[in-house]
Amino acid sequence: MHITKNTRITKSVAALVLLLLAATVLASCAKSGEAAANKASLRIAVFVPGVVSGSPVYEMLSEGVTSAVNDWNASLSSEDGVTQATVTVIEAGTNQAEWSGKLTALAASGDYDMIISSNPSLPELCVPLTEQFPGLKFILLDAELAGNDAIATVQYNQSEQAYMAGYAAGVATVSAELAFANADKKVALISAQEYPVMNDIILPYFTKGVQAATPGASVEFRVVGNWYDASKGAEIARSLYNEGVDVILPIAGGAGQGVIAAAQELGFYITWFDDNGFSQAPGLVISSTVMEQKRMAYEVTTDYLNDKTAYGTARTVGVREGYVRFVQDDPLYLSTLPESDRSRIDAVYKDIQDGFLVLGNNNVVNIR
Ligand code: RBF
């Protein structure tokens, strides 16, 4: 009896325990299944190859992604039961030798479903990771790679961007009204480092723009050696000024701040790149040729959250698509450059907008 009773009790306890266990397992399965389903496309890492501060391309990247995620989360109704999207910005720092290891660690953490980044060196770092970590997606701006079904890229037409920056510099260096324009027809590009897009597109098209505005003008090219050293940037700018350069295009991240400081100290002009830089040195910045990276980062992130990313594709966008823009409406553009100079620059920009001046593939085609 005893034994039977005990056995019965033991049996019912065991059954209860089993039931409870099964319920717990089922519940946790459902929970993790649900979490997995919800999380499957919502954990985003912004991988910054460098540091955000001082680099317009990275500021626009992180701002655009963050605001897309915030808007997406705000749009979710509480009844949706959908996990909110998350975004984490990770700065890889200025030691480029460490980027690959840091990117691999990020992928291996399993904490992210999509990594978004920006600069032309990223595709080759990401391709091996798409094989190692299937399911992980990459969206790369300011980069180009087609044919990998875990990677989508968008590049800007930097032939147009550099040509406009050069044209403005070429006009300014011979301006009759700009106080710091000297008699030498000399401008310069200071780059943080040499890289294929710089050597094959930005410098050549900057030069073409300068010489289209002012035949016979010369373009000096100098390299800082990193994307952060403002005092080196200033030192290079000073020596260029002493050689007769009166307009400089800095593409140097934080080192560009040194070029601005030198312009304020000595009196020369800046043709700015990537974002609107007029307010950096009012009266000395003669132009800003921007890439709409914040809007692009917002749009590609929103597409991703809506499962609309076209992986495997490489998009190129420029002036006519509205993602490369010469800033004409800033009051500082209007007050810094005289009308006679602006009308020359604006006419060339209009030709690009209207499709009469086609820039790219190492060509300048004027079809008027
Ligand atoms: N641009 C920046 O503004 N800041 C950077 O730290 C930066 N790092 C770069 C590193 C590499 C390896 C390469 C290839 C480009 C880098 N760029 C950087 C340049 C950027 O991609 C772009 O060409 C310029 O901003 C001009 O649009």
mmCIF file of N, CA and C and ligand atoms in Angstrom, residues 49-51 54-58 96 99 119-121 142 158 161 193 195 197 202 227 251 253 273-274 291, ligand 1:
data_model
loop_
_atom_site.group_PDB
_atom_site.id
_atom_site.type_symbol
_atom_site.label_atom_id
_atom_site.label_comp_id
_atom_site.label_asym_id
_atom_site.label_seq_id
_atom_site.Cartn_x
_atom_site.Cartn_y
_atom_site.Cartn_z
ATOM 1 N N PRO A 49 35.155 53.021 -39.974
ATOM 2 C CA PRO A 49 36.574 52.746 -40.217
ATOM 3 C C PRO A 49 37.394 54.018 -39.994
ATOM 4 N N GLY A 50 37.633 54.324 -38.730
ATOM 5 C CA GLY A 50 38.290 55.569 -38.348
ATOM 6 C C GLY A 50 37.600 56.079 -37.097
ATOM 7 N N VAL A 51 37.497 57.401 -36.991
ATOM 8 C CA VAL A 51 36.726 57.997 -35.889
ATOM 9 C C VAL A 51 35.688 58.941 -36.479
ATOM 10 N N GLY A 54 35.249 64.831 -36.865
ATOM 11 C CA GLY A 54 36.120 65.450 -37.872
ATOM 12 C C GLY A 54 35.959 64.879 -39.267
ATOM 13 N N SER A 55 35.237 63.769 -39.404
ATOM 14 C CA SER A 55 35.029 63.168 -40.728
ATOM 15 C C SER A 55 33.556 63.250 -41.114
ATOM 16 N N PRO A 56 33.218 64.205 -41.991
ATOM 17 C CA PRO A 56 31.808 64.372 -42.380
ATOM 18 C C PRO A 56 31.164 63.069 -42.867
ATOM 19 N N VAL A 57 31.920 62.266 -43.624
ATOM 20 C CA VAL A 57 31.309 61.028 -44.159
ATOM 21 C C VAL A 57 30.818 60.117 -43.032
ATOM 22 N N TYR A 58 31.584 60.054 -41.945
ATOM 23 C CA TYR A 58 31.203 59.168 -40.841
ATOM 24 C C TYR A 58 30.143 59.804 -39.938
ATOM 25 N N GLN A 96 44.620 51.366 -39.420
ATOM 26 C CA GLN A 96 43.905 50.570 -40.423
ATOM 27 C C GLN A 96 44.269 49.091 -40.386
ATOM 28 N N TRP A 99 41.585 47.073 -38.563
ATOM 29 C CA TRP A 99 40.184 47.059 -38.980
ATOM 30 C C TRP A 99 39.650 45.661 -39.259
ATOM 31 N N ASN A 119 33.395 53.328 -46.777
ATOM 32 C CA ASN A 119 34.624 53.759 -47.460
ATOM 33 C C ASN A 119 35.061 52.676 -48.436
ATOM 34 N N PRO A 120 35.798 53.062 -49.468
ATOM 35 C CA PRO A 120 36.050 52.118 -50.569
ATOM 36 C C PRO A 120 36.872 50.901 -50.189
ATOM 37 N N SER A 121 37.502 50.892 -49.008
ATOM 38 C CA SER A 121 38.324 49.719 -48.657
ATOM 39 C C SER A 121 37.514 48.611 -47.984
ATOM 40 N N ASP A 142 29.772 54.613 -50.045
ATOM 41 C CA ASP A 142 31.061 55.121 -50.525
ATOM 42 C C ASP A 142 31.966 53.924 -50.885
ATOM 43 N N GLN A 158 31.896 60.627 -57.706
ATOM 44 C CA GLN A 158 32.897 61.560 -57.201
ATOM 45 C C GLN A 158 33.650 62.258 -58.319
ATOM 46 N N GLN A 161 31.577 65.313 -58.134
ATOM 47 C CA GLN A 161 31.851 66.022 -56.875
ATOM 48 C C GLN A 161 33.215 66.739 -56.945
ATOM 49 N N GLN A 193 45.577 60.369 -47.227
ATOM 50 C CA GLN A 193 46.388 59.265 -47.731
ATOM 51 C C GLN A 193 46.103 59.083 -49.211
ATOM 52 N N TYR A 195 44.781 56.621 -52.072
ATOM 53 C CA TYR A 195 43.978 55.407 -52.242
ATOM 54 C C TYR A 195 43.398 55.439 -53.641
ATOM 55 N N VAL A 197 40.504 55.547 -55.199
ATOM 56 C CA VAL A 197 39.497 56.542 -55.582
ATOM 57 C C VAL A 197 40.109 57.947 -55.586
ATOM 58 N N ILE A 202 39.237 61.340 -57.679
ATOM 59 C CA ILE A 202 39.105 62.657 -57.040
ATOM 60 C C ILE A 202 40.183 63.637 -57.524
ATOM 61 N N TRP A 227 44.518 60.366 -40.974
ATOM 62 C CA TRP A 227 43.251 61.109 -41.049
ATOM 63 C C TRP A 227 42.997 61.936 -39.788
ATOM 64 N N ILE A 251 40.940 66.867 -47.981
ATOM 65 C CA ILE A 251 40.166 65.624 -47.798
ATOM 66 C C ILE A 251 40.999 64.810 -46.820
ATOM 67 N N GLY A 253 39.901 64.235 -43.086
ATOM 68 C CA GLY A 253 39.293 63.986 -41.775
ATOM 69 C C GLY A 253 39.702 65.057 -40.784
ATOM 70 N N PHE A 273 34.570 69.687 -49.098
ATOM 71 C CA PHE A 273 34.088 68.435 -49.688
ATOM 72 C C PHE A 273 33.218 67.668 -48.686
ATOM 73 N N ASP A 274 32.279 66.922 -49.162
ATOM 74 C CA ASP A 274 31.458 65.942 -48.422
ATOM 75 C C ASP A 274 30.242 66.520 -47.692
ATOM 76 N N MET A 291 28.118 65.169 -50.575
ATOM 77 C CA MET A 291 27.458 63.901 -50.886
ATOM 78 C C MET A 291 26.351 63.759 -49.835
HETATM 79 N N1 RBF B 1 37.394 59.992 -45.092
HETATM 80 C C1 RBF B 1 37.221 60.671 -43.948
HETATM 81 O O1 RBF B 1 36.589 61.736 -43.954
HETATM 82 N N2 RBF B 1 37.722 60.203 -42.762
HETATM 83 C C2 RBF B 1 38.414 59.046 -42.672
HETATM 84 O O2 RBF B 1 38.862 58.673 -41.585
HETATM 85 C C3 RBF B 1 38.609 58.300 -43.873
HETATM 86 N N3 RBF B 1 39.318 57.147 -43.873
HETATM 87 C C4 RBF B 1 39.523 56.480 -45.047
HETATM 88 C C5 RBF B 1 40.269 55.305 -45.056
HETATM 89 C C6 RBF B 1 40.494 54.592 -46.246
HETATM 90 C C7 RBF B 1 41.305 53.327 -46.219
HETATM 91 C C8 RBF B 1 39.947 55.075 -47.448
HETATM 92 C C9 RBF B 1 40.165 54.326 -48.735
HETATM 93 C C10 RBF B 1 39.222 56.249 -47.465
HETATM 94 C C11 RBF B 1 39.000 56.968 -46.275
HETATM 95 N N4 RBF B 1 38.279 58.152 -46.261
HETATM 96 C C12 RBF B 1 38.080 58.833 -45.083
HETATM 97 C C13 RBF B 1 37.899 58.821 -47.521
HETATM 98 C C14 RBF B 1 36.451 58.717 -47.903
HETATM 99 O O3 RBF B 1 36.197 57.363 -48.236
HETATM 100 C C15 RBF B 1 36.147 59.610 -49.103
HETATM 101 O O4 RBF B 1 36.947 59.242 -50.205
HETATM 102 C C16 RBF B 1 36.393 61.054 -48.814
HETATM 103 O O5 RBF B 1 35.679 61.440 -47.677
HETATM 104 C C17 RBF B 1 35.980 61.942 -49.996
HETATM 105 O O6 RBF B 1 34.633 61.814 -50.271
#
